[in-house]
Amino acid sequence: MVLWKSEYKQVILLAYQSFGVVYGDLSTSPLYVFKSTFSGRLRHYQTEDTIFGVFSLIFWTFTLLPLLKYVFIVLSADDNGEGGTFALYSLLCRHAKFSLLPNHQAADEEISTYYSRGQSERISNSSPLRKYLEKHKKSRIFLLLLVLFGASMVVGDGVLTPAISVLSAVSGLQVRATNLQQGPIVVIACIVLVGLFALQHCGTQRVAFIFAPVVTVWLLCIATLGIYNVIVWNPRVYRAISPYYIYLFFRETGKDGWISVGGILLSVTGTEAMFADLGHFTNISVRLGFACLVYPCLVLQYMGQTAFLTKNFSKLSISFYASIPEPVFWPVFVIATLAAVVASQAVISATFSIVMQCHALGCFPRIKVVHTSKWIFGRIYIPEINWILMLLCLAVTVGFQDTTIIGNAYGIASMTVMFVTTWLMSLIITFVWQKNIVFAFVFLLFFGSIEAFYLSATYVKIPQGGWVPIVLCFIFMVTMYVWHYGTRRKYMFDVQNKVSMKWILTLGPSLGIVRVPGIGLIYTELVTGVPAIFSHFVTNLPAFHQVLVFVCAKSVPVPYVSPDERYLIGRIGPKNYRMYRCIVRYGYKEIQKDDENFENNLVMSIAEFIQLEAEGSSSYEGSVDGRMAVVPNTERDGSWLVMSEPSTMDGDNEQSCSTIRSSKSATLQNLQTFYEQESPALGQRRRIRFIVPNADHLDQEVEEELLELAEAKHAGVAYIIGHSYIKARRNSSFPKKFVIDVLYSFLRKNCRRPAVALNIPHISTIEVGMIYYV
């Protein structure tokens, strides 16, 4: 009972916080929906049936898309609590072979969160559609482009939402101050926008606690105003809920009514944030918040505006502020302005989430990602994206200065994202939920036809500001695809130029070079084989460390990987070569970085692998390149290698442990001490000592391997990382040369370097230059 109450309170708390992050955009739509709808020729149809028809369209659009499609269906397609177009794409890649990057391993499917609940393995589906998509590379490229298209439109939303929300709210000043020009309105809006983006570094949690009361008060306020206007102006407005008024609307307005529905769809803008921001909250909390407060309050507000307009046709352009009773105008104006600021937060948070997923799945250049909460994963802040959004948002606000034009652009961006989600959901229903293709077709036909109808009306307005999201989408989409294409070509070059294992075996245990004390971590993107960087390094400097570990930091298509499943350890070559492979697996919502415990966890994982191998598990041998084993990074009881602080080792303990020899001269040890004093973080990494307690019962070969591993760790760890230059082959076509030599090269030069992205200590880094001809 106590546990149930605790979970109940947590859901209520998250639902409350979601008001400040998820629903701000949806809740401020009444500020500009009627104005945008009647901005064209529809203003000539000032009859009660027309107004009722507009409300009926708003009501049923709001009911079918946000409530039925998203709350009841799409939110159920979460990827272990994560949402957005890339979450859907990762689900598809896990349940079918749709990924273009060939780094999938069978061990990845053993991750506990890889498959849906109750599903232990990929269910075979021999549908012709799946076979076609898996067989034809062009179809998989098209699927990726569709996902990138949707993700780019979300970024476009992040630019347009703050502009239209804040500008619409501030424009309310002109209702009372009739002599106020548009210039000062734009300046005030820009000041508010700068403050909003400057606040993002505080993190979603703090922003949610600041903004949630504002949106809650705003929703209750507009619901009260709606009830007041219904009672005062037209109590018969409830009849407009009937779809019959939609028929009357189009019969009377014809083509003019069809063009005007681009303004009606603004009532559902921000719906995608419910799904994209899902990682910040939970399914239940988002559904609870929408069904219990957001939906009824907005319906009442639109109903109230409709009742007001049936008696005040001349107030169409300022319907919201004109419907406010004069005694409460200024308090409502203040709340509306604050709510407009909050509205921008929903899509900004969604943009951060989408960009993070793009980056983790190899579709966005390396950027700085900051987790703003120690307790809740998924709450992030991306400085570069934040400031780019701010500059673009200010440019749109200053450039257009009109909410109607911005609304044309905004409608295209929002409805396009929803349309892409519908197509991806139809594939989810077939391949992930394993439903009959008929259900997927019905879903696609029903919701796709509604969204296609709205899109057809919005694309008519491309010359009137609708070109903005298309241009922004093109820029971001080209950036994403060029980065993914270059990354994929670089990986294929590594695969095709792997060092032959036969060549390594002919070198002998010493590898034909001098083996110096320490551990060498060779970073590579390969999950199998020895990368070309190894032979390139040996050719230029014929010396390597006594223990070599080929480290691959890899993203898998799941949101999070449990720490006990993160390390995948294997052996390369015979035991006396002292060569290992470590694949460190991260989810697309995690930051790939080397923290101060990474070295210790890596050594303990290798020791655990050696122990598992020695205990008679034949599954770890029998391959020249070595079998891989999932090794938890937590020290278990009975481990043959343990970590200890030097001060905790008393004399008796030291006598019962095998002695770790010092493999460095006094001069080198003094130099190492100096470096540790200069870099305290490095000294912290090396304070931990590794001991082999009671090693008498161990096999001599195993004891020597563990002692050598501990000795190498005490000698120091060096990080060998490739400094690659990517160039197109001379016989490549001109488009490929332009993409690789110009666009991809530009992105690589202006993004974070791999060593910085992985938080590798500079003092221990060795970079090896290499040219990749792809």
mmCIF file with all atom_site columns, C-alpha atoms in Angstrom, residues 173-238:
data_model
loop_
_atom_site.group_PDB
_atom_site.id
_atom_site.type_symbol
_atom_site.label_atom_id
_atom_site.label_alt_id
_atom_site.label_comp_id
_atom_site.label_asym_id
_atom_site.label_entity_id
_atom_site.label_seq_id
_atom_site.pdbx_PDB_ins_code
_atom_site.Cartn_x
_atom_site.Cartn_y
_atom_site.Cartn_z
_atom_site.occupancy
_atom_site.B_iso_or_equiv
_atom_site.pdbx_formal_charge
_atom_site.auth_seq_id
_atom_site.auth_comp_id
_atom_site.auth_asym_id
_atom_site.auth_atom_id
_atom_site.pdbx_PDB_model_num
ATOM 1  C CA . LEU A 1 173 ? -0.660  45.306 -25.945 1.00 0.00 ? 173 LEU A CA 1
ATOM 2  C CA . GLN A 1 174 ? -2.077  46.769 -29.146 1.00 0.00 ? 174 GLN A CA 1
ATOM 3  C CA . VAL A 1 175 ? -5.614  45.943 -28.017 1.00 0.00 ? 175 VAL A CA 1
ATOM 4  C CA . ARG A 1 176 ? -5.402  48.528 -25.230 1.00 0.00 ? 176 ARG A CA 1
ATOM 5  C CA . ALA A 1 177 ? -2.577  50.751 -26.550 1.00 0.00 ? 177 ALA A CA 1
ATOM 6  C CA . THR A 1 178 ? -4.011  51.319 -30.048 1.00 0.00 ? 178 THR A CA 1
ATOM 7  C CA . ASN A 1 179 ? -1.264  53.811 -30.996 1.00 0.00 ? 179 ASN A CA 1
ATOM 8  C CA . LEU A 1 180 ? 1.518   51.306 -30.301 1.00 0.00 ? 180 LEU A CA 1
ATOM 9  C CA . GLN A 1 181 ? 3.408   50.443 -33.502 1.00 0.00 ? 181 GLN A CA 1
ATOM 10 C CA . GLN A 1 182 ? 4.656   47.002 -34.496 1.00 0.00 ? 182 GLN A CA 1
ATOM 11 C CA . GLY A 1 183 ? 8.340   47.947 -34.012 1.00 0.00 ? 183 GLY A CA 1
ATOM 12 C CA . PRO A 1 184 ? 8.257   48.178 -30.186 1.00 0.00 ? 184 PRO A CA 1
ATOM 13 C CA . ILE A 1 185 ? 6.203   44.948 -30.079 1.00 0.00 ? 185 ILE A CA 1
ATOM 14 C CA . VAL A 1 186 ? 8.954   43.120 -31.974 1.00 0.00 ? 186 VAL A CA 1
ATOM 15 C CA . VAL A 1 187 ? 11.656  44.565 -29.708 1.00 0.00 ? 187 VAL A CA 1
ATOM 16 C CA . ILE A 1 188 ? 9.809   43.410 -26.568 1.00 0.00 ? 188 ILE A CA 1
ATOM 17 C CA . ALA A 1 189 ? 9.316   39.964 -28.087 1.00 0.00 ? 189 ALA A CA 1
ATOM 18 C CA . CYS A 1 190 ? 13.037  39.679 -28.886 1.00 0.00 ? 190 CYS A CA 1
ATOM 19 C CA . ILE A 1 191 ? 13.989  40.624 -25.318 1.00 0.00 ? 191 ILE A CA 1
ATOM 20 C CA . VAL A 1 192 ? 11.669  37.928 -23.961 1.00 0.00 ? 192 VAL A CA 1
ATOM 21 C CA . LEU A 1 193 ? 13.098  35.347 -26.389 1.00 0.00 ? 193 LEU A CA 1
ATOM 22 C CA . VAL A 1 194 ? 16.698  36.086 -25.397 1.00 0.00 ? 194 VAL A CA 1
ATOM 23 C CA . GLY A 1 195 ? 15.767  35.632 -21.736 1.00 0.00 ? 195 GLY A CA 1
ATOM 24 C CA . LEU A 1 196 ? 14.046  32.335 -22.510 1.00 0.00 ? 196 LEU A CA 1
ATOM 25 C CA . PHE A 1 197 ? 17.026  30.790 -24.290 1.00 0.00 ? 197 PHE A CA 1
ATOM 26 C CA . ALA A 1 198 ? 19.415  32.132 -21.645 1.00 0.00 ? 198 ALA A CA 1
ATOM 27 C CA . LEU A 1 199 ? 17.393  30.213 -19.050 1.00 0.00 ? 199 LEU A CA 1
ATOM 28 C CA . GLN A 1 200 ? 17.859  26.824 -20.750 1.00 0.00 ? 200 GLN A CA 1
ATOM 29 C CA . HIS A 1 201 ? 21.152  26.038 -19.031 1.00 0.00 ? 201 HIS A CA 1
ATOM 30 C CA . CYS A 1 202 ? 19.265  25.731 -15.740 1.00 0.00 ? 202 CYS A CA 1
ATOM 31 C CA . GLY A 1 203 ? 17.924  22.385 -16.934 1.00 0.00 ? 203 GLY A CA 1
ATOM 32 C CA . THR A 1 204 ? 14.491  20.931 -17.619 1.00 0.00 ? 204 THR A CA 1
ATOM 33 C CA . GLN A 1 205 ? 13.747  20.073 -13.993 1.00 0.00 ? 205 GLN A CA 1
ATOM 34 C CA . ARG A 1 206 ? 14.233  23.610 -12.680 1.00 0.00 ? 206 ARG A CA 1
ATOM 35 C CA . VAL A 1 207 ? 12.477  25.066 -15.707 1.00 0.00 ? 207 VAL A CA 1
ATOM 36 C CA . ALA A 1 208 ? 9.571   22.664 -15.159 1.00 0.00 ? 208 ALA A CA 1
ATOM 37 C CA . PHE A 1 209 ? 9.118   23.745 -11.543 1.00 0.00 ? 209 PHE A CA 1
ATOM 38 C CA . ILE A 1 210 ? 9.265   27.405 -12.610 1.00 0.00 ? 210 ILE A CA 1
ATOM 39 C CA . PHE A 1 211 ? 6.931   27.041 -15.590 1.00 0.00 ? 211 PHE A CA 1
ATOM 40 C CA . ALA A 1 212 ? 4.435   24.421 -14.390 1.00 0.00 ? 212 ALA A CA 1
ATOM 41 C CA . PRO A 1 213 ? 2.483   26.855 -12.130 1.00 0.00 ? 213 PRO A CA 1
ATOM 42 C CA . VAL A 1 214 ? 2.261   29.333 -15.009 1.00 0.00 ? 214 VAL A CA 1
ATOM 43 C CA . VAL A 1 215 ? 0.702   26.828 -17.419 1.00 0.00 ? 215 VAL A CA 1
ATOM 44 C CA . THR A 1 216 ? -1.625  25.446 -14.746 1.00 0.00 ? 216 THR A CA 1
ATOM 45 C CA . VAL A 1 217 ? -2.940  28.917 -13.918 1.00 0.00 ? 217 VAL A CA 1
ATOM 46 C CA . TRP A 1 218 ? -3.150  29.726 -17.637 1.00 0.00 ? 218 TRP A CA 1
ATOM 47 C CA . LEU A 1 219 ? -5.246  26.621 -18.420 1.00 0.00 ? 219 LEU A CA 1
ATOM 48 C CA . LEU A 1 220 ? -7.647  27.293 -15.557 1.00 0.00 ? 220 LEU A CA 1
ATOM 49 C CA . CYS A 1 221 ? -7.837  30.938 -16.601 1.00 0.00 ? 221 CYS A CA 1
ATOM 50 C CA . ILE A 1 222 ? -8.710  30.263 -20.268 1.00 0.00 ? 222 ILE A CA 1
ATOM 51 C CA . ALA A 1 223 ? -11.227 27.584 -19.242 1.00 0.00 ? 223 ALA A CA 1
ATOM 52 C CA . THR A 1 224 ? -12.948 30.116 -16.960 1.00 0.00 ? 224 THR A CA 1
ATOM 53 C CA . LEU A 1 225 ? -12.960 32.709 -19.747 1.00 0.00 ? 225 LEU A CA 1
ATOM 54 C CA . GLY A 1 226 ? -14.434 30.133 -22.104 1.00 0.00 ? 226 GLY A CA 1
ATOM 55 C CA . ILE A 1 227 ? -17.285 29.300 -19.728 1.00 0.00 ? 227 ILE A CA 1
ATOM 56 C CA . TYR A 1 228 ? -17.924 33.021 -19.162 1.00 0.00 ? 228 TYR A CA 1
ATOM 57 C CA . ASN A 1 229 ? -18.134 33.788 -22.896 1.00 0.00 ? 229 ASN A CA 1
ATOM 58 C CA . VAL A 1 230 ? -20.424 30.834 -23.559 1.00 0.00 ? 230 VAL A CA 1
ATOM 59 C CA . ILE A 1 231 ? -22.862 31.974 -20.875 1.00 0.00 ? 231 ILE A CA 1
ATOM 60 C CA . VAL A 1 232 ? -22.730 35.654 -21.825 1.00 0.00 ? 232 VAL A CA 1
ATOM 61 C CA . TRP A 1 233 ? -22.654 35.539 -25.625 1.00 0.00 ? 233 TRP A CA 1
ATOM 62 C CA . ASN A 1 234 ? -24.114 32.306 -27.027 1.00 0.00 ? 234 ASN A CA 1
ATOM 63 C CA . PRO A 1 235 ? -25.140 29.322 -24.856 1.00 0.00 ? 235 PRO A CA 1
ATOM 64 C CA . ARG A 1 236 ? -26.165 27.419 -28.014 1.00 0.00 ? 236 ARG A CA 1
ATOM 65 C CA . VAL A 1 237 ? -22.518 27.034 -29.092 1.00 0.00 ? 237 VAL A CA 1
ATOM 66 C CA . TYR A 1 238 ? -22.387 23.440 -27.818 1.00 0.00 ? 238 TYR A CA 1
#
